[in-house]
Amino acid sequence: MKMRPLGRSGLNVPPLCFGCNVFGWTVDEAASFRLLDKVLESGINFLDTADVYSRWVPGHSGGESETIIGKWMKLRGNRDRIILATKVGMDMGDGKVGLKADYIARAVEDSLRRLQTDVIDLYQSHKDDETTPQEETLAAYDRLIKAGKVRVIGASNFSAERLQAALELSAKSGLPRYESLQPEYSLAERASYEGALQRVCENYGVGVITFFSLAAGFLTGKYRSEADFGKSPRGQRGIPKYMNERGMRILAALDAVARETGAQQASIALAWLLAKPSVTAPIASATKPEHVDTLVAATQLALTADQVARLDAASA
């Protein structure tokens, strides 16, 4: 697995990040352990989670995914092999939300406890908090880095303007900078990243780890009609908006490249992202160990310029 630099962070990561939001939601603890074993055996040691996963499930309070990862790392004794990313800022209930310094200081301790580790490799602002000065947030992260509890920081769900403002503030103040960005980006969702946000990441050398890289599973090709929505909880939540003329055009282009390459549609959709110079590592998830092979295959799939162009055109 050829590693890639994540921005200017000094971290080198594989060209695929495994998304762990399914743990404790659609995948129980035992199945999560099997998935994690398969992922690590396949050369993917970059795991992304968040404190809020999976608070949306009835009876959950958040932290379920982090807890499972922590138990797995403790049981396997492999923390030193893992590049561990988690996030803070989404609403955890009881006023636990946002990016104020005192809340970050409490939230990181909760994440470290659940993850059963002393340090988080990549700690990310899960979403922008315009009610808190960016200097306060970055200074809070600075204290965590100096205390050895966090290695580097990243951002998710930031606008181009706010991300650039944070990066310029870091350059002027000497505070740590966001070394990565998590934007929603896929063949099915291009507009929010391509353009201003992409230019900021390129101009400032920010690594990009895309979420919803397979559009909640739509780009796997298993959803072709309304009758398919019930194939998974994620399908019921996220797929209907793609079932239109453009969505069918994207699937047709994926099908055509699949016939040419012999690869699965999911592998092709991830390889398309990896063909974009600004993308470091797409985040993708799976619920069964055999699905991991399809994700990993994307890292070995080199699409031709013509194939990329056709996928670009179909998803324009």
Coordinates of C-alpha atoms in Angstrom, one line a residue:
M1 CA 0.0 0.0 0.0
K2 CA 1.7 3.2 -1.2
M3 CA 1.3 5.9 1.5
R4 CA 0.5 9.5 0.8
P5 CA 1.3 12.6 2.9
L6 CA -1.7 14.2 4.6
G7 CA -1.3 17.8 3.9
R8 CA 1.8 19.2 5.7
S9 CA 1.0 17.3 8.8
G10 CA 3.9 14.8 8.7
L11 CA 1.4 12.0 8.8
N12 CA 1.6 9.5 5.9
V13 CA -1.7 7.7 5.3
P14 CA -2.9 5.0 2.9
P15 CA -4.9 6.1 -0.1
L16 CA -8.1 4.9 1.6
C17 CA -9.6 5.7 5.0
F18 CA -12.0 3.3 6.6
G19 CA -15.2 5.0 7.9
C20 CA -16.3 3.6 11.3
N21 CA -19.7 5.3 11.6
V22 CA -21.5 2.0 11.1
F23 CA -20.0 0.5 14.3
G24 CA -22.7 0.1 16.9
W25 CA -25.3 1.1 14.3
T26 CA -25.7 -1.3 11.5
V27 CA -22.8 -3.5 12.6
D28 CA -22.5 -4.9 16.1
E29 CA -19.3 -5.2 18.2
A30 CA -18.3 -8.7 17.1
A31 CA -18.9 -7.9 13.4
S32 CA -17.0 -4.6 13.8
F33 CA -14.0 -6.5 15.2
R34 CA -14.1 -8.8 12.1
L35 CA -14.3 -5.8 9.8
L36 CA -11.4 -4.0 11.5
D37 CA -9.3 -7.2 11.4
K38 CA -9.9 -7.4 7.6
V39 CA -9.3 -3.7 7.0
L40 CA -5.9 -3.9 8.8
E41 CA -4.9 -7.1 7.1
S42 CA -5.6 -5.4 3.8
G43 CA -3.1 -2.6 4.5
I44 CA -5.6 0.1 5.6
N45 CA -4.6 1.4 9.0
F46 CA -6.4 4.8 8.7
L47 CA -9.6 4.8 10.7
D48 CA -12.1 7.7 10.9
T49 CA -14.8 8.1 13.6
A50 CA -16.4 10.8 15.7
D51 CA -17.7 11.3 19.2
V52 CA -21.3 11.6 17.9
Y53 CA -21.3 8.2 16.2
S54 CA -24.0 6.8 16.6
R55 CA -26.2 9.1 18.7
W56 CA -29.0 9.1 16.1
V57 CA -29.8 5.5 16.9
P58 CA -32.7 5.2 19.5
G59 CA -31.1 4.5 22.9
H60 CA -27.7 5.6 21.9
S61 CA -25.9 8.6 23.5
G62 CA -22.9 8.9 21.1
G63 CA -19.5 7.4 21.5
E64 CA -20.5 3.9 20.4
S65 CA -18.1 3.7 17.5
E66 CA -15.2 5.1 19.5
T67 CA -15.9 2.6 22.2
I68 CA -15.8 -0.4 19.8
I69 CA -12.6 0.8 18.2
G70 CA -11.0 1.3 21.6
K71 CA -11.9 -2.2 22.7
W72 CA -10.6 -3.7 19.5
M73 CA -7.2 -1.9 19.7
K74 CA -6.9 -2.9 23.4
L75 CA -7.7 -6.5 22.6
R76 CA -5.4 -6.7 19.6
G77 CA -2.6 -4.6 21.1
N78 CA -2.2 -2.7 17.8
R79 CA -2.7 0.9 18.7
D80 CA 0.8 1.7 17.4
R81 CA -0.2 0.4 13.9
I82 CA -3.3 2.6 13.6
I83 CA -3.7 6.2 12.3
L84 CA -6.6 7.2 14.4
A85 CA -8.9 10.1 13.5
T86 CA -12.0 11.3 15.4
K87 CA -14.0 14.5 15.6
V88 CA -15.6 16.9 18.0
G89 CA -18.3 19.6 17.7
M90 CA -21.6 17.9 16.7
D91 CA -24.5 18.0 19.2
M92 CA -24.0 15.3 21.9
G93 CA -27.0 16.5 24.0
D94 CA -27.0 18.3 27.3
G95 CA -25.4 21.4 25.8
K96 CA -22.3 19.4 24.7
V97 CA -21.8 20.9 21.2
G98 CA -19.6 23.3 19.3
L99 CA -15.9 24.3 19.4
K100 CA -15.5 26.4 22.5
A101 CA -12.2 25.8 24.3
D102 CA -13.7 24.5 27.5
Y103 CA -15.9 22.0 25.7
I104 CA -13.0 20.8 23.5
A105 CA -11.0 20.2 26.6
R106 CA -13.7 18.0 28.1
A107 CA -14.7 16.3 24.8
V108 CA -11.2 15.1 24.0
E109 CA -10.9 13.4 27.4
D110 CA -14.1 11.5 26.7
S111 CA -12.9 10.4 23.3
L112 CA -9.5 9.3 24.7
R113 CA -11.2 7.3 27.4
R114 CA -13.6 5.6 24.9
L115 CA -10.7 4.9 22.5
Q116 CA -8.5 3.6 25.3
T117 CA -5.5 5.6 24.1
D118 CA -3.3 8.5 25.2
V119 CA -3.2 10.3 21.9
I120 CA -5.5 11.0 18.8
D121 CA -3.5 11.2 15.6
L122 CA -6.0 13.5 13.8
Y123 CA -8.6 15.5 15.8
Q124 CA -11.1 17.2 13.6
S125 CA -13.6 20.0 14.0
H126 CA -16.7 18.1 12.9
K127 CA -18.4 21.3 11.7
D128 CA -17.8 25.0 11.8
D129 CA -18.9 26.9 14.9
E130 CA -19.4 30.5 13.9
T131 CA -20.4 31.4 17.5
T132 CA -16.8 30.8 18.7
P133 CA -13.8 32.8 17.6
Q134 CA -11.5 30.6 15.5
E135 CA -8.6 31.8 17.5
E136 CA -10.2 30.3 20.7
T137 CA -10.7 26.9 19.0
L138 CA -7.2 26.8 17.5
A139 CA -5.7 27.8 20.9
A140 CA -7.6 24.9 22.5
Y141 CA -6.1 22.5 20.0
D142 CA -2.7 24.0 20.5
R143 CA -2.9 23.1 24.2
L144 CA -3.9 19.6 23.4
I145 CA -1.0 19.2 20.9
K146 CA 1.5 20.6 23.4
A147 CA 0.1 18.2 26.1
G148 CA 0.7 15.2 23.7
K149 CA -3.0 14.3 23.5
V150 CA -3.4 15.2 19.8
R151 CA -0.9 15.1 17.0
V152 CA -2.5 17.2 14.3
I153 CA -5.9 18.8 13.6
G154 CA -8.3 18.8 10.7
A155 CA -11.7 20.3 9.7
S156 CA -14.9 19.0 8.3
N157 CA -18.0 20.8 6.9
F158 CA -16.2 24.2 6.6
S159 CA -16.9 26.7 3.8
A160 CA -14.0 27.9 1.7
E161 CA -14.1 31.3 3.3
R162 CA -14.0 30.0 6.9
L163 CA -11.3 27.4 6.1
Q164 CA -9.1 30.0 4.5
A165 CA -9.7 32.4 7.4
A166 CA -8.6 29.7 9.8
L167 CA -5.5 28.8 7.8
E168 CA -4.5 32.5 7.5
L169 CA -5.0 32.9 11.3
S170 CA -2.7 30.0 11.9
A171 CA 0.0 31.4 9.7
K172 CA -0.1 34.7 11.4
S173 CA -0.5 33.5 15.0
G174 CA 1.7 30.4 15.0
L175 CA -1.3 28.4 16.2
P176 CA -1.7 24.9 14.7
R177 CA -3.4 24.8 11.3
Y178 CA -6.0 22.5 9.9
E179 CA -3.9 20.0 8.0
S180 CA -6.9 18.2 6.5
L181 CA -10.4 18.8 5.3
Q182 CA -13.3 16.4 5.2
P183 CA -15.7 17.6 2.5
E184 CA -18.6 15.6 1.0
Y185 CA -17.4 14.7 -2.4
S186 CA -18.2 11.9 -4.8
L187 CA -19.4 11.3 -8.4
A188 CA -22.9 12.0 -7.1
E189 CA -22.0 15.1 -5.0
R190 CA -19.5 17.4 -6.7
A191 CA -20.7 21.0 -6.4
S192 CA -19.9 21.7 -2.8
Y193 CA -16.2 20.8 -3.0
E194 CA -15.2 21.6 -6.6
G195 CA -14.5 25.2 -7.0
A196 CA -13.6 27.5 -4.1
L197 CA -13.1 24.9 -1.5
Q198 CA -10.9 22.8 -3.7
R199 CA -8.8 25.8 -4.6
V200 CA -8.3 26.6 -0.9
C201 CA -7.1 23.1 -0.2
E202 CA -4.8 23.1 -3.2
N203 CA -3.4 26.6 -2.5
Y204 CA -2.7 25.9 1.2
G205 CA -1.6 22.3 0.9
V206 CA -4.5 20.9 2.9
G207 CA -5.0 17.1 2.7
V208 CA -8.5 16.0 1.6
I209 CA -10.3 13.0 3.0
T210 CA -13.7 12.8 1.4
F211 CA -16.8 11.6 3.2
F212 CA -19.9 10.0 1.6
S213 CA -17.4 8.9 -1.1
L214 CA -19.9 6.3 -2.3
A215 CA -23.0 8.5 -1.8
A216 CA -24.4 6.4 1.0
G217 CA -24.0 3.3 -1.1
F218 CA -25.6 4.6 -4.3
L219 CA -22.4 4.4 -6.3
T220 CA -22.1 0.7 -5.5
G221 CA -24.8 0.1 -8.1
K222 CA -27.0 -1.9 -5.8
Y223 CA -29.7 0.7 -5.7
R224 CA -31.5 0.9 -9.1
S225 CA -35.1 1.5 -8.2
E226 CA -37.3 2.4 -5.2
A227 CA -37.7 -1.3 -4.5
D228 CA -34.0 -1.3 -3.5
F229 CA -34.2 1.4 -0.8
G230 CA -34.9 -1.2 1.9
K231 CA -31.6 -3.0 1.3
S232 CA -30.0 -1.1 4.2
P233 CA -30.8 1.6 6.8
R234 CA -28.4 3.9 4.9
G235 CA -30.2 3.3 1.7
Q236 CA -33.5 4.4 3.2
R237 CA -31.9 7.6 4.5
G238 CA -29.7 8.7 1.7
I239 CA -30.5 7.1 -1.6
P240 CA -33.8 8.5 -2.9
K241 CA -32.4 11.9 -3.8
Y242 CA -30.1 10.2 -6.4
M243 CA -32.8 8.3 -8.2
N244 CA -33.2 10.7 -11.1
E245 CA -31.9 11.1 -14.6
R246 CA -28.5 12.3 -13.5
G247 CA -28.2 9.4 -11.1
M248 CA -29.0 6.9 -13.8
R249 CA -26.5 8.5 -16.1
I250 CA -23.8 8.1 -13.5
L251 CA -24.7 4.4 -12.9
A252 CA -24.6 3.8 -16.7
A253 CA -21.1 5.3 -16.9
L254 CA -19.9 3.2 -13.9
D255 CA -21.4 0.1 -15.5
A256 CA -19.6 0.8 -18.8
V257 CA -16.2 1.3 -17.0
A258 CA -16.9 -1.9 -14.9
R259 CA -17.3 -3.8 -18.2
E260 CA -14.0 -2.4 -19.4
T261 CA -12.0 -3.0 -16.3
G262 CA -13.7 -6.0 -14.6
A263 CA -13.8 -3.9 -11.4
Q264 CA -16.8 -3.3 -9.2
Q265 CA -18.7 0.0 -9.5
A266 CA -17.7 0.9 -5.9
S267 CA -14.0 0.4 -6.8
I268 CA -14.4 2.6 -9.8
A269 CA -16.2 5.4 -7.9
L270 CA -13.3 5.5 -5.4
A271 CA -10.7 5.3 -8.1
W272 CA -12.3 8.3 -9.7
L273 CA -11.8 10.2 -6.5
L274 CA -8.2 9.0 -6.2
A275 CA -7.6 10.3 -9.8
K276 CA -8.3 13.8 -8.5
P277 CA -5.0 15.5 -7.6
S278 CA -6.3 17.3 -4.5
V279 CA -7.8 14.1 -2.9
T280 CA -5.6 12.3 -0.4
A281 CA -7.8 9.4 0.7
P282 CA -11.5 8.8 0.2
I283 CA -13.3 7.6 3.3
A284 CA -15.4 4.5 2.7
S285 CA -17.2 2.0 4.9
A286 CA -18.4 -1.5 4.7
T287 CA -20.7 -3.8 6.7
K288 CA -19.2 -7.1 5.7
P289 CA -15.5 -8.3 5.5
E290 CA -15.9 -9.3 1.8
H291 CA -16.9 -5.8 0.9
V292 CA -13.5 -4.5 2.1
D293 CA -11.8 -6.2 -0.8
T294 CA -13.9 -4.0 -3.2
L295 CA -12.8 -0.9 -1.4
V296 CA -9.1 -1.9 -1.3
A297 CA -9.3 -2.7 -5.0
A298 CA -9.8 1.0 -5.8
T299 CA -6.2 1.7 -4.6
Q300 CA -4.9 -0.7 -7.3
L301 CA -7.1 0.6 -10.1
A302 CA -5.7 3.2 -12.4
L303 CA -8.5 4.6 -14.6
T304 CA -7.5 5.9 -18.0
A305 CA -7.9 9.6 -18.8
D306 CA -10.8 8.7 -21.1
Q307 CA -12.6 6.8 -18.4
V308 CA -12.2 9.7 -15.9
A309 CA -13.5 12.1 -18.6
R310 CA -16.5 10.0 -19.2
L311 CA -17.3 9.7 -15.5
D312 CA -16.8 13.5 -15.3
A313 CA -19.2 14.1 -18.1
A314 CA -21.9 11.7 -16.8
S315 CA -21.8 13.4 -13.4
A316 CA -21.5 17.0 -14.5

